Short mmCIF file of C-alpha atoms and ligand atoms in Angstrom, two decimals:
data_model
loop_
_atom_site.label_atom_id
_atom_site.label_comp_id
_atom_site.label_asym_id
_atom_site.label_seq_id
_atom_site.Cartn_x
_atom_site.Cartn_y
_atom_site.Cartn_z
CA MET A 1 -3.33 2.37 -23.55
CA THR A 2 -5.10 1.34 -20.33
CA THR A 3 -8.36 2.58 -18.84
CA LEU A 4 -9.54 2.13 -15.26
CA GLU A 5 -13.21 2.82 -15.08
CA ILE A 6 -15.01 3.16 -11.77
CA ARG A 7 -18.75 3.32 -12.22
CA ASP A 8 -21.32 4.10 -9.52
CA LEU A 9 -19.18 2.27 -6.95
CA ARG A 10 -20.89 1.61 -3.62
CA VAL A 11 -18.95 0.21 -0.69
CA THR A 12 -19.79 -0.61 2.91
CA VAL A 13 -17.47 -1.36 5.78
CA GLU A 14 -18.28 -3.67 8.68
CA ALA A 15 -18.76 -1.28 11.61
CA ASP A 16 -19.44 -2.36 15.24
CA ASP A 17 -23.03 -3.46 14.79
CA ALA A 18 -24.17 -2.96 11.21
CA PRO A 19 -22.47 -2.35 7.85
CA LYS A 20 -21.88 1.33 7.21
CA GLU A 21 -22.11 2.76 3.72
CA ILE A 22 -18.95 4.72 2.91
CA LEU A 23 -18.86 5.04 -0.88
CA ARG A 24 -22.14 6.19 -2.28
CA GLY A 25 -21.78 6.07 -6.04
CA VAL A 26 -18.26 6.94 -7.20
CA ASP A 27 -17.66 7.62 -10.88
CA LEU A 28 -14.08 8.08 -12.08
CA THR A 29 -12.14 7.16 -15.21
CA ILE A 30 -8.34 7.11 -15.33
CA ARG A 31 -6.42 6.51 -18.54
CA SER A 32 -2.74 5.80 -19.20
CA GLY A 33 -0.60 8.88 -18.81
CA GLU A 34 -3.23 10.79 -16.84
CA THR A 35 -2.83 11.97 -13.27
CA HIS A 36 -5.98 12.46 -11.23
CA ALA A 37 -5.65 14.18 -7.87
CA ILE A 38 -8.30 13.25 -5.30
CA MET A 39 -8.77 15.78 -2.54
CA GLY A 40 -11.41 15.99 0.16
CA PRO A 41 -12.05 16.21 3.89
CA ASN A 42 -10.94 13.58 6.41
CA GLY A 43 -13.30 10.64 6.50
CA SER A 44 -14.86 11.32 3.09
CA GLY A 45 -13.90 7.85 1.82
CA LYS A 46 -10.74 8.43 -0.22
CA SER A 47 -8.76 5.58 1.34
CA THR A 48 -11.86 3.38 1.20
CA LEU A 49 -11.92 3.93 -2.56
CA ALA A 50 -8.25 2.92 -2.80
CA TYR A 51 -8.75 -0.21 -0.67
CA ALA A 52 -11.92 -1.25 -2.49
CA VAL A 53 -10.21 -1.05 -5.88
CA ALA A 54 -7.23 -2.99 -4.50
CA GLY A 55 -9.51 -5.67 -3.04
CA HIS A 56 -9.05 -5.26 0.72
CA PRO A 57 -11.29 -7.85 2.43
CA LYS A 58 -12.74 -5.39 4.98
CA TYR A 59 -14.60 -3.46 2.31
CA THR A 60 -17.72 -4.90 0.70
CA VAL A 61 -18.77 -3.69 -2.72
CA THR A 62 -22.56 -3.46 -2.76
CA GLY A 63 -22.98 -1.89 -6.17
CA GLY A 64 -21.31 -0.54 -9.28
CA GLN A 65 -18.36 -1.67 -11.33
CA VAL A 66 -14.59 -1.37 -11.59
CA LEU A 67 -13.25 -2.18 -15.04
CA LEU A 68 -9.65 -2.35 -16.24
CA ASP A 69 -9.73 -2.31 -20.02
CA GLY A 70 -13.21 -3.73 -19.77
CA GLU A 71 -12.19 -6.58 -17.43
CA ASP A 72 -14.13 -6.90 -14.19
CA VAL A 73 -11.62 -6.01 -11.46
CA LEU A 74 -14.09 -6.80 -8.68
CA ALA A 75 -14.19 -10.43 -9.81
CA MET A 76 -10.40 -10.70 -9.49
CA GLY A 77 -8.46 -11.75 -6.39
CA VAL A 78 -5.94 -9.35 -4.89
CA ASP A 79 -3.01 -11.02 -6.71
CA GLU A 80 -4.87 -10.98 -10.01
CA ARG A 81 -5.47 -7.26 -9.65
CA ALA A 82 -1.74 -6.71 -9.22
CA GLN A 83 -1.03 -8.98 -12.19
CA ALA A 84 -3.53 -6.99 -14.27
CA GLY A 85 -1.44 -3.88 -13.55
CA LEU A 86 -3.00 -2.21 -10.51
CA PHE A 87 -0.74 -0.88 -7.77
CA LEU A 88 -1.74 0.53 -4.39
CA ALA A 89 0.55 2.54 -2.12
CA MET A 90 -1.18 2.68 1.23
CA GLN A 91 -1.63 5.62 3.61
CA TYR A 92 -0.47 3.40 6.48
CA PRO A 93 1.88 0.70 5.14
CA VAL A 94 2.12 -2.47 7.21
CA GLU A 95 5.22 -4.13 8.63
CA VAL A 96 6.29 -7.48 7.24
CA PRO A 97 8.43 -8.97 10.00
CA GLY A 98 11.24 -11.26 8.99
CA VAL A 99 11.06 -10.40 5.28
CA THR A 100 13.79 -8.22 3.83
CA VAL A 101 13.07 -5.48 1.32
CA SER A 102 15.18 -7.35 -1.20
CA ASN A 103 13.22 -10.62 -0.82
CA PHE A 104 9.92 -8.84 -0.67
CA LEU A 105 10.54 -7.00 -3.94
CA ARG A 106 11.67 -10.15 -5.71
CA THR A 107 8.66 -12.13 -4.49
CA ALA A 108 6.29 -9.34 -5.52
CA LYS A 109 7.91 -9.05 -8.95
CA THR A 110 7.68 -12.82 -9.46
CA ALA A 111 4.00 -12.83 -8.42
CA VAL A 112 3.10 -9.94 -10.71
CA ASP A 113 5.03 -11.13 -13.77
CA GLY A 114 4.23 -14.82 -13.31
CA GLU A 115 7.95 -15.70 -13.48
CA ALA A 116 11.05 -14.87 -11.50
CA PRO A 117 13.05 -11.93 -12.85
CA LYS A 118 16.44 -12.78 -14.36
CA LEU A 119 18.93 -12.39 -11.55
CA ARG A 120 21.51 -10.24 -13.27
CA THR A 121 19.16 -7.60 -14.68
CA TRP A 122 17.08 -7.70 -11.52
CA VAL A 123 19.98 -6.87 -9.22
CA LYS A 124 20.92 -4.04 -11.55
CA ASP A 125 17.33 -2.75 -11.72
CA VAL A 126 16.95 -2.76 -7.93
CA LYS A 127 20.27 -1.01 -7.46
CA GLY A 128 19.40 1.60 -10.09
CA ALA A 129 15.94 2.26 -8.67
CA MET A 130 17.36 2.60 -5.16
CA GLU A 131 19.98 5.04 -6.34
CA ASN A 132 17.33 7.07 -8.13
CA LEU A 133 15.38 7.29 -4.90
CA ARG A 134 18.57 8.15 -2.96
CA MET A 135 18.22 5.04 -0.81
CA ASP A 136 21.25 3.52 0.84
CA ALA A 137 22.08 0.01 -0.40
CA SER A 138 21.88 -1.35 3.17
CA PHE A 139 18.16 -0.62 3.09
CA ALA A 140 17.58 -3.71 0.94
CA GLU A 141 18.58 -5.95 3.83
CA ARG A 142 16.19 -4.46 6.37
CA ASN A 143 12.82 -5.99 7.16
CA VAL A 144 9.91 -4.40 5.32
CA ASN A 145 8.67 -1.30 7.14
CA GLU A 146 10.13 -2.49 10.46
CA GLY A 147 11.39 0.64 12.14
CA PHE A 148 11.20 2.56 8.86
CA SER A 149 10.72 6.28 9.26
CA GLY A 150 7.64 7.78 7.60
CA GLY A 151 9.73 8.97 4.67
CA GLU A 152 11.47 5.59 4.28
CA LYS A 153 8.10 3.82 4.05
CA LYS A 154 7.01 6.13 1.26
CA ARG A 155 10.26 5.72 -0.64
CA HIS A 156 9.97 1.96 -0.30
CA GLU A 157 6.51 2.12 -1.89
CA ILE A 158 7.75 4.14 -4.83
CA LEU A 159 10.66 1.70 -5.15
CA GLN A 160 8.10 -1.13 -5.44
CA MET A 161 6.21 0.84 -8.05
CA GLU A 162 9.32 1.53 -10.13
CA LEU A 163 10.20 -2.17 -10.15
CA LEU A 164 6.72 -3.64 -10.62
CA GLN A 165 5.83 -1.29 -13.50
CA PRO A 166 2.06 -1.20 -13.01
CA LYS A 167 -0.37 0.33 -15.49
CA ILE A 168 -2.40 2.26 -12.94
CA ALA A 169 -1.12 3.34 -9.51
CA ILE A 170 -3.20 4.52 -6.60
CA LEU A 171 -1.07 6.59 -4.25
CA ASP A 172 -2.77 7.32 -0.93
CA GLU A 173 -1.09 10.27 0.80
CA THR A 174 2.33 9.37 -0.49
CA ASP A 175 3.32 12.95 0.38
CA SER A 176 2.34 12.84 4.05
CA GLY A 177 5.29 13.08 6.40
CA LEU A 178 7.87 13.76 3.71
CA ASP A 179 10.44 16.49 4.14
CA VAL A 180 10.94 18.82 1.16
CA ASP A 181 13.87 16.88 -0.26
CA ALA A 182 12.15 13.52 0.09
CA LEU A 183 9.02 14.95 -1.52
CA LYS A 184 11.08 15.93 -4.54
CA VAL A 185 12.81 12.55 -4.76
CA VAL A 186 9.54 10.63 -4.45
CA SER A 187 7.80 12.89 -6.99
CA GLU A 188 10.67 12.45 -9.42
CA GLY A 189 10.24 8.70 -9.00
CA VAL A 190 6.54 8.90 -9.87
CA ASN A 191 7.26 11.17 -12.84
CA ARG A 192 9.98 8.82 -14.08
CA VAL A 193 7.55 5.90 -14.14
CA LYS A 194 4.92 8.11 -15.81
CA GLU A 195 7.34 9.13 -18.54
CA THR A 196 8.85 5.72 -19.18
CA THR A 197 5.72 3.57 -18.95
CA GLY A 198 2.74 5.91 -19.44
CA LEU A 199 1.47 5.10 -15.94
CA GLY A 200 -1.98 6.39 -15.00
CA VAL A 201 -2.09 7.80 -11.46
CA MET A 202 -4.76 8.33 -8.83
CA LEU A 203 -3.07 10.63 -6.35
CA ILE A 204 -4.88 11.07 -3.03
CA THR A 205 -3.58 14.09 -1.18
CA HIS A 206 -4.49 16.90 1.24
CA TYR A 207 -1.89 19.32 -0.06
CA THR A 208 -1.18 21.19 -3.28
CA ARG A 209 2.55 21.02 -2.54
CA ILE A 210 2.99 17.60 -4.18
CA LEU A 211 0.90 18.76 -7.14
CA ARG A 212 3.61 21.25 -8.01
CA TYR A 213 5.92 18.29 -8.64
CA ILE A 214 3.44 15.73 -9.96
CA GLN A 215 1.16 17.81 -12.11
CA PRO A 216 -2.42 16.60 -12.21
CA ASP A 217 -4.49 16.65 -15.37
CA PHE A 218 -7.67 16.50 -13.31
CA VAL A 219 -8.61 17.33 -9.73
CA HIS A 220 -11.62 15.72 -8.05
CA VAL A 221 -13.24 16.82 -4.82
CA PHE A 222 -14.34 13.85 -2.77
CA VAL A 223 -17.11 14.57 -0.27
CA ASP A 224 -19.25 12.16 1.69
CA GLY A 225 -18.45 9.09 -0.38
CA ARG A 226 -18.66 10.49 -3.88
CA VAL A 227 -17.06 12.89 -6.33
CA ALA A 228 -18.69 16.27 -5.65
CA GLU A 229 -16.82 18.23 -8.31
CA SER A 230 -14.17 17.67 -10.95
CA GLY A 231 -11.97 20.22 -12.63
CA GLY A 232 -8.49 21.07 -13.86
CA PRO A 233 -5.37 21.83 -11.80
CA ASP A 234 -6.80 25.23 -10.74
CA LEU A 235 -9.39 23.48 -8.61
CA ALA A 236 -6.63 22.34 -6.21
CA ASP A 237 -5.57 25.93 -5.52
CA ARG A 238 -9.14 26.95 -5.00
CA LEU A 239 -9.65 24.13 -2.47
CA GLU A 240 -6.50 25.11 -0.61
CA ASN A 241 -7.73 28.69 -0.34
CA GLU A 242 -11.39 28.06 0.35
CA GLY A 243 -11.53 24.67 2.08
CA TYR A 244 -14.50 22.36 1.74
CA ASP A 245 -17.25 24.42 3.41
CA ARG A 246 -18.92 25.11 0.12
CA TYR A 247 -19.53 21.40 -0.45
CA LEU A 248 -20.44 20.54 3.09
CA THR A 249 -23.01 23.28 3.64
CA ALA A 250 -24.53 22.61 0.24
CA GLY A 251 -25.36 19.15 1.59
CA VAL A 252 -23.83 17.43 -1.42
N1 LIG B 1 -12.42 -0.66 8.80
C1 LIG B 1 -13.26 0.34 9.14
N2 LIG B 1 -14.08 0.22 10.21
C2 LIG B 1 -14.94 1.20 10.56
N3 LIG B 1 -15.06 2.36 9.89
C3 LIG B 1 -14.26 2.53 8.82
C4 LIG B 1 -13.33 1.54 8.38
N4 LIG B 1 -12.68 2.00 7.29
C5 LIG B 1 -13.20 3.22 7.05
N5 LIG B 1 -14.15 3.53 7.95
C6 LIG B 1 -14.89 4.79 8.04
O1 LIG B 1 -15.17 5.21 6.73
C7 LIG B 1 -15.06 6.61 6.62
C8 LIG B 1 -14.10 6.95 5.49
O2 LIG B 1 -12.79 6.59 5.86
P1 LIG B 1 -11.54 6.77 4.87
O3 LIG B 1 -10.35 6.26 5.56
O4 LIG B 1 -11.90 6.20 3.55
O5 LIG B 1 -11.49 8.37 4.75
P2 LIG B 1 -10.39 9.30 4.04
O6 LIG B 1 -11.15 10.18 3.09
O7 LIG B 1 -9.30 8.48 3.50
O8 LIG B 1 -9.89 10.20 5.26
P3 LIG B 1 -8.42 10.83 5.56
O9 LIG B 1 -8.34 12.07 4.74
O10 LIG B 1 -8.49 11.14 7.02
O11 LIG B 1 -7.39 9.81 5.22
C9 LIG B 1 -14.62 7.11 7.98
O12 LIG B 1 -15.76 7.55 8.68
C10 LIG B 1 -14.04 5.89 8.64
O13 LIG B 1 -14.14 5.92 10.03
MG1 LIG B 2 -7.31 8.30 3.92
#
C-alpha cells in the first residue's frame, strides 16, 4: 500500500523577468489502486503539478510538501523519485536521438531497479508488453520518439510504465491525439498495470472519453493553481456539460 501526499504545494516558474507563481497551494492524496482524474482549463497548472512532483529543474517549489509513504519526495533527485516508484508520462515527450527504444527501456529499468534485468526474462517481458500494446517488434529498434506519431509516443510511455512497474503514475494527457482504437489499447495497458500491481494513478485529461475506459475513483477540478473542487466520477460529466465558467466567475 503506497500513499502519495501532496500538501499545500506552491510552485513558481522562472518567467522572463521575475518568478511567476503557478501552483498556489495544492492538496491531493493518491493511494495504491486509486485513480484520480485531474481536469481543468488550459494554463491552470496541471502539467506544472506533474513536473514539480517529478522534479523538473524549471519548477521551483516555494512551499508545501510531497510525501511518498512519508518520505520527502522534494528532497530526492529525479532518479531517486523514479526508484521510489514515481512515474511521469509527459504531455510533450522529448526525443532521445541515437538511443533505441530497446536500449532506453533497459537503461531505465536498470536505473529504477538498481540492477540490470535478467536478459532472458527481460526480452520476454518487453516482447509481451509490446504485443499487449499492439506495437510492431521493429519499434524497439527505432530511436526514442524520433519521428514517432502522437499515438506511438503515448504507447511508448505506457510500454515504459508496464515494464518499470511504478507505484504511482502521473499521466499527463496520455489520451490526447489518440484514435479510438489506440485509446482503447492504451487504456487497457493502464488498467492491466492497475490490476496486476495496484498502481495509483493521477490522470490529467481534458476529456471524459478516456474516463470511460480508465474509471476514476475521484475527479478534481484544477483552477488557477489549486484544486477548486473534488468529487466522484459524476463530476467529470458535469464539467463536460457545463465547462469551467462556474469556477472562473466565482473567482476561486
Ligand atoms: N517554463 C515555463 N515558463 C513560463 N511559463 C510557464 C512555464 N511552465 C508553465 N508556465 C505557465 O504556467 C501556467 C500553467 O501551465 P501548465 O502547463 O501547468 O498548464 P496546464 O493546466 O497543464 O494547461 P494545458 O491544459 O493547456 O496543458 C501557464 O500560464 C504557463 O504559461
Ligand atoms: Mg498541460
